[in-house]
mmCIF file of C-alpha atoms and ligand atoms in Angstrom:
data_model
loop_
_atom_site.group_PDB
_atom_site.id
_atom_site.type_symbol
_atom_site.label_atom_id
_atom_site.label_comp_id
_atom_site.label_asym_id
_atom_site.label_seq_id
_atom_site.Cartn_x
_atom_site.Cartn_y
_atom_site.Cartn_z
ATOM 1 C CA MET A 1 -7.354 -14.677 14.886
ATOM 2 C CA GLY A 2 -8.518 -14.000 11.339
ATOM 3 C CA THR A 3 -7.637 -14.510 7.720
ATOM 4 C CA ILE A 4 -5.321 -12.569 5.432
ATOM 5 C CA ARG A 5 -5.651 -13.006 1.678
ATOM 6 C CA THR A 6 -2.310 -13.388 -0.134
ATOM 7 C CA VAL A 7 -1.526 -14.023 -3.795
ATOM 8 C CA ARG A 8 -0.948 -17.678 -2.917
ATOM 9 C CA GLY A 9 -4.024 -18.228 -0.825
ATOM 10 C CA ASP A 10 -5.400 -17.347 2.581
ATOM 11 C CA ILE A 11 -3.227 -17.504 5.681
ATOM 12 C CA ASP A 12 -3.971 -17.199 9.375
ATOM 13 C CA ALA A 13 -3.213 -13.642 10.450
ATOM 14 C CA SER A 14 -1.084 -14.912 13.327
ATOM 15 C CA THR A 15 1.454 -16.250 10.816
ATOM 16 C CA LEU A 16 1.987 -12.912 9.055
ATOM 17 C CA ARG A 17 5.163 -11.112 10.083
ATOM 18 C CA ALA A 18 7.647 -8.398 9.127
ATOM 19 C CA VAL A 19 5.496 -6.590 6.574
ATOM 20 C CA ASN A 20 6.602 -3.857 4.194
ATOM 21 C CA THR A 21 3.183 -2.316 3.576
ATOM 22 C CA HIS A 22 3.948 -0.333 0.431
ATOM 23 C CA GLU A 23 6.022 -1.432 -2.546
ATOM 24 C CA HIS A 24 5.423 -2.063 -6.231
ATOM 25 C CA LEU A 25 6.907 -5.069 -8.002
ATOM 26 C CA PHE A 26 5.109 -4.146 -11.229
ATOM 27 C CA GLN A 27 3.896 -0.704 -12.238
ATOM 28 C CA VAL A 28 3.332 1.366 -15.380
ATOM 29 C CA SER A 29 2.048 4.936 -15.059
ATOM 30 C CA PRO A 30 2.129 7.993 -17.299
ATOM 31 C CA LEU A 31 3.227 9.883 -14.179
ATOM 32 C CA LEU A 32 6.444 7.858 -14.078
ATOM 33 C CA PRO A 33 7.695 7.795 -17.684
ATOM 34 C CA ALA A 34 10.714 5.561 -18.341
ATOM 35 C CA ASP A 35 10.450 4.301 -14.755
ATOM 36 C CA GLU A 36 8.270 1.272 -15.450
ATOM 37 C CA LEU A 37 8.517 -1.940 -13.477
ATOM 38 C CA THR A 38 7.718 -4.641 -16.025
ATOM 39 C CA ASP A 39 10.553 -7.184 -15.955
ATOM 40 C CA LEU A 40 9.697 -10.374 -14.063
ATOM 41 C CA GLU A 41 13.282 -11.462 -13.380
ATOM 42 C CA ARG A 42 14.489 -8.026 -12.291
ATOM 43 C CA SER A 43 11.484 -7.608 -10.036
ATOM 44 C CA ARG A 44 12.093 -11.083 -8.622
ATOM 45 C CA SER A 45 15.690 -10.168 -7.856
ATOM 46 C CA GLU A 46 14.627 -6.939 -6.171
ATOM 47 C CA ALA A 47 12.010 -8.805 -4.123
ATOM 48 C CA ALA A 48 14.717 -11.229 -2.975
ATOM 49 C CA SER A 49 16.789 -8.287 -1.778
ATOM 50 C CA LEU A 50 13.781 -7.046 0.196
ATOM 51 C CA ARG A 51 13.491 -10.462 1.826
ATOM 52 C CA ASP A 52 17.223 -10.546 2.565
ATOM 53 C CA SER A 53 16.956 -7.154 4.271
ATOM 54 C CA GLY A 54 14.670 -8.699 6.901
ATOM 55 C CA PHE A 55 11.150 -8.500 5.508
ATOM 56 C CA ALA A 56 8.988 -11.613 5.277
ATOM 57 C CA SER A 57 5.963 -9.976 3.653
ATOM 58 C CA MET A 58 4.890 -7.063 1.504
ATOM 59 C CA ILE A 59 1.860 -5.332 0.072
ATOM 60 C CA ASP A 60 2.070 -4.709 -3.667
ATOM 61 C CA ALA A 61 0.255 -1.384 -3.907
ATOM 62 C CA THR A 62 -0.356 -1.282 -7.677
ATOM 63 C CA PRO A 63 -4.108 -1.130 -8.335
ATOM 64 C CA ILE A 64 -6.174 -1.793 -11.483
ATOM 65 C CA GLY A 65 -4.972 -0.416 -14.801
ATOM 66 C CA LEU A 66 -1.385 0.497 -13.867
ATOM 67 C CA GLY A 67 0.528 -2.552 -15.033
ATOM 68 C CA ARG A 68 -0.066 -4.832 -12.072
ATOM 69 C CA ASN A 69 0.893 -8.437 -12.697
ATOM 70 C CA PRO A 70 -0.937 -10.984 -10.517
ATOM 71 C CA VAL A 71 0.705 -14.036 -12.094
ATOM 72 C CA GLY A 72 4.111 -12.394 -11.648
ATOM 73 C CA LEU A 73 3.370 -11.658 -7.989
ATOM 74 C CA ALA A 74 2.330 -15.255 -7.310
ATOM 75 C CA ASP A 75 5.423 -16.510 -9.127
ATOM 76 C CA ILE A 76 7.760 -14.217 -7.161
ATOM 77 C CA SER A 77 6.041 -15.076 -3.891
ATOM 78 C CA GLY A 78 6.587 -18.767 -4.578
ATOM 79 C CA SER A 79 10.239 -18.456 -5.541
ATOM 80 C CA THR A 80 11.316 -15.965 -2.870
ATOM 81 C CA GLY A 81 9.145 -17.124 0.002
ATOM 82 C CA LEU A 82 7.864 -13.573 0.478
ATOM 83 C CA THR A 83 4.223 -13.382 1.517
ATOM 84 C CA ILE A 84 2.609 -10.899 -0.880
ATOM 85 C CA VAL A 85 -0.768 -9.193 -0.536
ATOM 86 C CA ALA A 86 -1.977 -7.698 -3.821
ATOM 87 C CA SER A 87 -4.162 -4.644 -4.350
ATOM 88 C CA THR A 88 -7.382 -4.065 -6.145
ATOM 89 C CA GLY A 89 -8.837 -0.562 -6.393
ATOM 90 C CA MET A 90 -7.810 2.468 -8.418
ATOM 91 C CA HIS A 91 -5.155 5.120 -7.859
ATOM 92 C CA ARG A 92 -5.645 8.893 -7.809
ATOM 93 C CA GLU A 93 -6.931 10.301 -11.056
ATOM 94 C CA ALA A 94 -3.626 11.754 -12.301
ATOM 95 C CA HIS A 95 -2.263 8.226 -12.884
ATOM 96 C CA TYR A 96 -4.807 7.531 -15.620
ATOM 97 C CA GLY A 97 -4.348 9.098 -19.052
ATOM 98 C CA ASP A 98 -7.144 11.094 -20.682
ATOM 99 C CA ASP A 99 -8.243 8.134 -22.816
ATOM 100 C CA HIS A 100 -7.816 5.429 -20.153
ATOM 101 C CA PRO A 101 -10.822 3.051 -20.347
ATOM 102 C CA LEU A 102 -11.257 3.014 -16.558
ATOM 103 C CA ARG A 103 -12.336 6.647 -16.711
ATOM 104 C CA GLN A 104 -15.645 5.410 -18.138
ATOM 105 C CA TRP A 105 -16.346 3.044 -15.274
ATOM 106 C CA SER A 106 -19.362 3.777 -13.060
ATOM 107 C CA VAL A 107 -19.269 3.288 -9.288
ATOM 108 C CA ASP A 108 -21.021 -0.070 -9.697
ATOM 109 C CA ARG A 109 -18.582 -1.236 -12.361
ATOM 110 C CA ARG A 110 -15.641 -0.288 -10.157
ATOM 111 C CA ALA A 111 -17.151 -1.995 -7.108
ATOM 112 C CA ALA A 112 -17.837 -5.158 -9.108
ATOM 113 C CA ALA A 113 -14.212 -5.263 -10.287
ATOM 114 C CA PHE A 114 -12.876 -4.714 -6.763
ATOM 115 C CA VAL A 115 -15.087 -7.479 -5.356
ATOM 116 C CA ARG A 116 -14.142 -9.815 -8.215
ATOM 117 C CA ASP A 117 -10.421 -9.259 -7.546
ATOM 118 C CA ILE A 118 -10.833 -10.121 -3.851
ATOM 119 C CA VAL A 119 -13.385 -12.934 -4.097
ATOM 120 C CA SER A 120 -12.823 -14.679 -7.459
ATOM 121 C CA GLY A 121 -9.395 -13.406 -8.438
ATOM 122 C CA MET A 122 -7.675 -10.794 -10.583
ATOM 123 C CA PRO A 123 -7.410 -10.977 -14.382
ATOM 124 C CA ILE A 124 -4.079 -11.734 -16.032
ATOM 125 C CA SER A 125 -4.176 -8.253 -17.509
ATOM 126 C CA ASP A 126 -6.442 -5.322 -16.721
ATOM 127 C CA PRO A 127 -9.130 -4.447 -17.138
ATOM 128 C CA ASP A 128 -10.845 -7.664 -18.174
ATOM 129 C CA GLY A 129 -8.306 -10.320 -19.140
ATOM 130 C CA ALA A 130 -8.664 -14.031 -18.483
ATOM 131 C CA PRO A 131 -8.489 -15.019 -14.799
ATOM 132 C CA ALA A 132 -4.961 -15.152 -13.418
ATOM 133 C CA GLU A 133 -3.914 -18.484 -11.980
ATOM 134 C CA GLU A 134 -0.966 -19.321 -9.827
ATOM 135 C CA VAL A 135 1.051 -22.455 -10.431
ATOM 136 C CA GLU A 136 -1.400 -24.848 -8.815
ATOM 137 C CA GLY A 137 -4.319 -23.457 -10.798
ATOM 138 C CA GLU A 138 -5.721 -21.445 -7.905
ATOM 139 C CA PRO A 139 -6.935 -17.901 -8.590
ATOM 140 C CA VAL A 140 -4.644 -15.023 -7.621
ATOM 141 C CA ARG A 141 -6.685 -12.804 -5.368
ATOM 142 C CA ALA A 142 -6.253 -9.310 -3.967
ATOM 143 C CA GLY A 143 -6.282 -8.663 -0.213
ATOM 144 C CA ILE A 144 -6.566 -4.878 0.102
ATOM 145 C CA ILE A 145 -8.372 -2.045 -1.716
ATOM 146 C CA LYS A 146 -6.146 0.806 -2.919
ATOM 147 C CA THR A 147 -7.553 4.284 -3.533
ATOM 148 C CA GLY A 148 -6.045 7.743 -3.829
ATOM 149 C CA ILE A 149 -6.795 11.446 -3.845
ATOM 150 C CA GLY A 150 -5.030 14.624 -4.932
ATOM 151 C CA TYR A 151 -3.460 17.522 -3.038
ATOM 152 C CA TRP A 152 -6.335 18.919 -0.917
ATOM 153 C CA SER A 153 -8.610 17.523 -3.580
ATOM 154 C CA ILE A 154 -11.024 14.641 -4.086
ATOM 155 C CA SER A 155 -12.009 14.678 -7.760
ATOM 156 C CA ALA A 156 -15.254 13.166 -9.035
ATOM 157 C CA PHE A 157 -13.180 10.213 -10.337
ATOM 158 C CA GLU A 158 -11.557 9.720 -6.943
ATOM 159 C CA ARG A 159 -14.837 10.026 -5.062
ATOM 160 C CA MET A 160 -16.360 7.341 -7.298
ATOM 161 C CA THR A 161 -13.443 5.062 -6.461
ATOM 162 C CA LEU A 162 -13.895 5.707 -2.730
ATOM 163 C CA GLU A 163 -17.625 4.946 -3.011
ATOM 164 C CA ALA A 164 -16.832 1.725 -4.868
ATOM 165 C CA ALA A 165 -14.174 0.849 -2.293
ATOM 166 C CA ALA A 166 -16.746 1.237 0.489
ATOM 167 C CA ILE A 167 -19.111 -1.129 -1.330
ATOM 168 C CA ALA A 168 -16.338 -3.681 -1.873
ATOM 169 C CA HIS A 169 -15.216 -3.297 1.738
ATOM 170 C CA ALA A 170 -18.738 -4.046 2.971
ATOM 171 C CA GLN A 171 -18.903 -7.174 0.826
ATOM 172 C CA THR A 172 -15.416 -8.547 1.475
ATOM 173 C CA GLY A 173 -14.147 -7.123 4.757
ATOM 174 C CA ALA A 174 -10.918 -6.006 3.080
ATOM 175 C CA ALA A 175 -9.212 -2.877 4.372
ATOM 176 C CA ILE A 176 -8.885 0.322 2.326
ATOM 177 C CA MET A 177 -5.550 2.039 1.656
ATOM 178 C CA VAL A 178 -5.774 5.696 0.635
ATOM 179 C CA HIS A 179 -2.877 7.408 -1.127
ATOM 180 C CA LEU A 180 -2.634 10.972 0.220
ATOM 181 C CA GLU A 181 -0.641 13.795 -1.331
ATOM 182 C CA HIS A 182 1.521 15.284 1.437
ATOM 183 C CA CYS A 183 -0.984 13.975 4.001
ATOM 184 C CA THR A 184 -3.603 16.494 2.935
ATOM 185 C CA ALA A 185 -7.319 15.831 3.475
ATOM 186 C CA GLY A 186 -6.815 12.888 5.832
ATOM 187 C CA HIS A 187 -9.692 13.953 8.061
ATOM 188 C CA GLU A 188 -11.882 14.618 5.035
ATOM 189 C CA VAL A 189 -11.210 11.137 3.620
ATOM 190 C CA LEU A 190 -12.003 9.505 6.959
ATOM 191 C CA ASP A 191 -15.218 11.581 7.141
ATOM 192 C CA LEU A 192 -16.233 10.557 3.637
ATOM 193 C CA LEU A 193 -15.485 6.877 4.203
ATOM 194 C CA SER A 194 -17.288 6.944 7.565
ATOM 195 C CA SER A 195 -20.349 8.396 5.831
ATOM 196 C CA LEU A 196 -20.137 5.414 3.474
ATOM 197 C CA GLY A 197 -20.029 2.947 6.358
ATOM 198 C CA VAL A 198 -16.276 2.337 6.596
ATOM 199 C CA LEU A 199 -14.820 2.572 10.095
ATOM 200 C CA PRO A 200 -11.513 4.458 10.388
ATOM 201 C CA SER A 201 -10.031 1.296 11.925
ATOM 202 C CA ARG A 202 -10.291 -0.321 8.475
ATOM 203 C CA VAL A 203 -8.466 2.511 6.701
ATOM 204 C CA MET A 204 -4.749 3.092 6.146
ATOM 205 C CA LEU A 205 -3.612 6.547 5.083
ATOM 206 C CA ALA A 206 -0.478 6.020 2.981
ATOM 207 C CA HIS A 207 2.370 8.536 2.702
ATOM 208 C CA ALA A 208 1.293 10.293 5.915
ATOM 209 C CA ASP A 209 4.948 10.967 6.684
ATOM 210 C CA ARG A 210 5.280 13.321 3.714
ATOM 211 C CA LEU A 211 3.932 15.843 6.244
ATOM 212 C CA ASN A 212 6.188 16.168 9.270
ATOM 213 C CA ASP A 213 3.568 17.157 11.824
ATOM 214 C CA PRO A 214 3.256 14.822 14.815
ATOM 215 C CA GLY A 215 0.305 16.728 16.268
ATOM 216 C CA HIS A 216 -1.705 16.258 13.090
ATOM 217 C CA HIS A 217 -0.777 12.582 12.950
ATOM 218 C CA VAL A 218 -1.830 12.017 16.555
ATOM 219 C CA GLU A 219 -5.231 13.535 15.762
ATOM 220 C CA LEU A 220 -5.669 11.257 12.745
ATOM 221 C CA LEU A 221 -4.569 8.196 14.709
ATOM 222 C CA ALA A 222 -6.912 9.059 17.580
ATOM 223 C CA ARG A 223 -9.769 8.440 15.143
ATOM 224 C CA GLY A 224 -8.622 4.833 14.853
ATOM 225 C CA CYS A 225 -6.999 4.750 11.414
ATOM 226 C CA THR A 226 -3.576 3.379 10.526
ATOM 227 C CA LEU A 227 -0.892 5.689 9.127
ATOM 228 C CA GLY A 228 1.585 4.511 6.508
ATOM 229 C CA TYR A 229 5.112 5.876 6.925
ATOM 230 C CA ASP A 230 6.786 5.031 3.644
ATOM 231 C CA GLY A 231 9.077 7.919 2.754
ATOM 232 C CA ALA A 232 12.549 6.878 3.878
ATOM 233 C CA ALA A 233 15.456 7.593 1.506
ATOM 234 C CA ARG A 234 13.752 10.698 0.101
ATOM 235 C CA TRP A 235 16.583 12.885 1.267
ATOM 236 C CA ARG A 236 15.797 15.677 -1.176
ATOM 237 C CA ASP A 237 12.520 16.234 0.685
ATOM 238 C CA HIS A 238 13.406 15.233 4.244
ATOM 239 C CA SER A 239 16.053 13.315 6.133
ATOM 240 C CA ASP A 240 15.575 9.888 7.649
ATOM 241 C CA HIS A 241 16.468 11.577 10.923
ATOM 242 C CA SER A 242 13.413 13.819 10.678
ATOM 243 C CA LEU A 243 11.243 10.798 9.872
ATOM 244 C CA ILE A 244 12.564 8.882 12.879
ATOM 245 C CA GLU A 245 11.966 11.856 15.158
ATOM 246 C CA LEU A 246 8.449 12.292 13.746
ATOM 247 C CA THR A 247 7.757 8.637 14.587
ATOM 248 C CA ALA A 248 9.182 9.029 18.072
ATOM 249 C CA ALA A 249 7.095 12.147 18.718
ATOM 250 C CA VAL A 250 3.885 10.390 17.690
ATOM 251 C CA ILE A 251 4.614 7.292 19.767
ATOM 252 C CA GLU A 252 5.519 9.357 22.802
ATOM 253 C CA ARG A 253 2.008 10.771 22.659
ATOM 254 C CA GLY A 254 0.562 7.275 22.935
ATOM 255 C CA GLU A 255 -0.462 6.516 19.363
ATOM 256 C CA ASP A 256 1.340 3.696 17.632
ATOM 257 C CA ARG A 257 -0.846 2.398 14.817
ATOM 258 C CA ILE A 258 1.868 3.103 12.269
ATOM 259 C CA VAL A 259 3.003 0.759 9.498
ATOM 260 C CA LEU A 260 6.191 0.972 7.427
ATOM 261 C CA GLY A 261 6.794 0.839 3.708
ATOM 262 C CA GLY A 262 9.394 1.803 1.154
ATOM 263 C CA ASP A 263 7.330 2.877 -1.853
ATOM 264 C CA VAL A 264 10.504 2.978 -3.919
ATOM 265 C CA ALA A 265 8.253 2.497 -6.955
ATOM 266 C CA ARG A 266 10.621 3.571 -9.772
ATOM 267 C CA SER A 267 12.891 1.354 -11.835
ATOM 268 C CA SER A 268 15.581 4.049 -11.605
ATOM 269 C CA ARG A 269 15.666 3.362 -7.864
ATOM 270 C CA TYR A 270 15.669 -0.450 -8.083
ATOM 271 C CA VAL A 271 19.096 -2.051 -7.952
ATOM 272 C CA ALA A 272 17.962 -4.915 -10.186
ATOM 273 C CA TYR A 273 16.937 -2.382 -12.833
ATOM 274 C CA GLY A 274 20.304 -0.586 -12.603
ATOM 275 C CA GLY A 275 19.350 2.076 -10.054
ATOM 276 C CA MET A 276 19.603 2.716 -6.335
ATOM 277 C CA PRO A 277 19.024 2.520 -3.366
ATOM 278 C CA GLY A 278 16.631 -0.410 -3.927
ATOM 279 C CA LEU A 279 14.053 -2.216 -1.837
ATOM 280 C CA ALA A 280 16.679 -3.336 0.676
ATOM 281 C CA TYR A 281 17.190 0.235 1.875
ATOM 282 C CA LEU A 282 14.305 0.166 4.337
ATOM 283 C CA GLY A 283 15.438 -2.995 6.106
ATOM 284 C CA ASP A 284 19.184 -2.461 5.813
ATOM 285 C CA ARG A 285 19.492 1.261 6.512
ATOM 286 C CA TYR A 286 16.309 2.622 8.057
ATOM 287 C CA VAL A 287 14.750 0.000 10.341
ATOM 288 C CA PRO A 288 17.945 -0.477 12.403
ATOM 289 C CA ARG A 289 18.037 3.251 13.145
ATOM 290 C CA LEU A 290 14.356 3.216 14.051
ATOM 291 C CA ARG A 291 15.002 0.283 16.417
ATOM 292 C CA TYR A 292 17.905 2.110 18.017
ATOM 293 C CA ARG A 293 15.731 5.174 18.621
ATOM 294 C CA LEU A 294 12.439 3.506 19.645
ATOM 295 C CA GLY A 295 13.360 0.016 20.841
ATOM 296 C CA SER A 296 12.524 -3.324 19.291
ATOM 297 C CA ASP A 297 9.012 -3.689 20.692
ATOM 298 C CA ALA A 298 7.721 -0.493 19.100
ATOM 299 C CA VAL A 299 9.230 -1.372 15.734
ATOM 300 C CA GLU A 300 7.917 -4.913 15.935
ATOM 301 C CA ARG A 301 4.380 -3.563 16.364
ATOM 302 C CA MET A 302 4.792 -1.480 13.208
ATOM 303 C CA LEU A 303 6.175 -4.411 11.248
ATOM 304 C CA THR A 304 3.863 -7.182 12.405
ATOM 305 C CA ALA A 305 1.006 -6.491 14.845
ATOM 306 C CA ASN A 306 -0.299 -3.394 13.064
ATOM 307 C CA PRO A 307 -0.269 -4.928 9.556
ATOM 308 C CA ARG A 308 -2.004 -8.048 10.906
ATOM 309 C CA HIS A 309 -4.740 -5.863 12.358
ATOM 310 C CA LEU A 310 -5.116 -3.957 9.097
ATOM 311 C CA LEU A 311 -5.011 -6.847 6.643
ATOM 312 C CA LYS A 312 -7.379 -9.194 8.436
ATOM 313 C CA LEU A 313 -10.555 -9.701 6.452
ATOM 314 C CA ILE A 314 -13.265 -8.671 8.876
ATOM 315 C CA ALA A 315 -16.497 -10.472 8.104
ATOM 316 C CA PRO A 316 -19.053 -7.895 6.945
ATOM 317 C CA THR A 317 -21.774 -7.259 9.504
ATOM 318 C CA ALA A 318 -25.369 -7.614 8.447
HETATM 319 ZN ZN1 LIG B 1 3.033 3.615 -4.101
#
């Protein structure tokens, strides 16, 4: 039924299950000072807790230039048994400091790096380190293209990344994940990507649930995209109850192409780094409540069928 590219090789999509579609095992960003994820053993321990909470797979959503660690991902995947899909691409502009070398990259340079990550493999360290190899000497390859935009804003930098993502998508068939700020400009991103030849069905809009508006979500989903709901445990901004009811309202209107993630993303919230609530929160605390409210079939689609659909490499059409 199709191929999914993981950090330890390609798998048949039918074998992928229970996917957390948004976490970070390694990440360094000037936007998250003193919250870096850089310790292999702590990240391994946190990944094991994610597995023990009921997830079999995850997307590591750290793109180029923000401390991603392909060798570390392959190592953790091997030791924990978690299936991990890594990201190429570039985040929204604010994550890159004023003197970050990636700011100088043209659209073609970006596209070439994205294609390289998916086809030949990621470098040990960005931007141009030696090729990363997993234990058996195989390259560690990315399986999804991460992009991002600002709050009601697509900067020149971000537009270049989206253009490069469309080129890489056409060459590899990999899906595109777009980080949205409070779910703003979802329609505009889908319009832009469509104009670049990317069907909405190959796009996932991450953090859509930061806007609690089921009507808006239904309209986005009706275009064929996937929405990422990855904001549980952010009680300061919204309750899990409101997130569950948002999900129920969208599903009751007949749209269900939703995927789940945790996006905990900060060492101060990883148990293995001394924080809380950790990557186990989603599986231990949130998913059971979602199941109780929506039933197992609906949740199973979000955890397995929808991520399979998204992550399948669709052969580019001539
Ligand atoms: Zn994230």
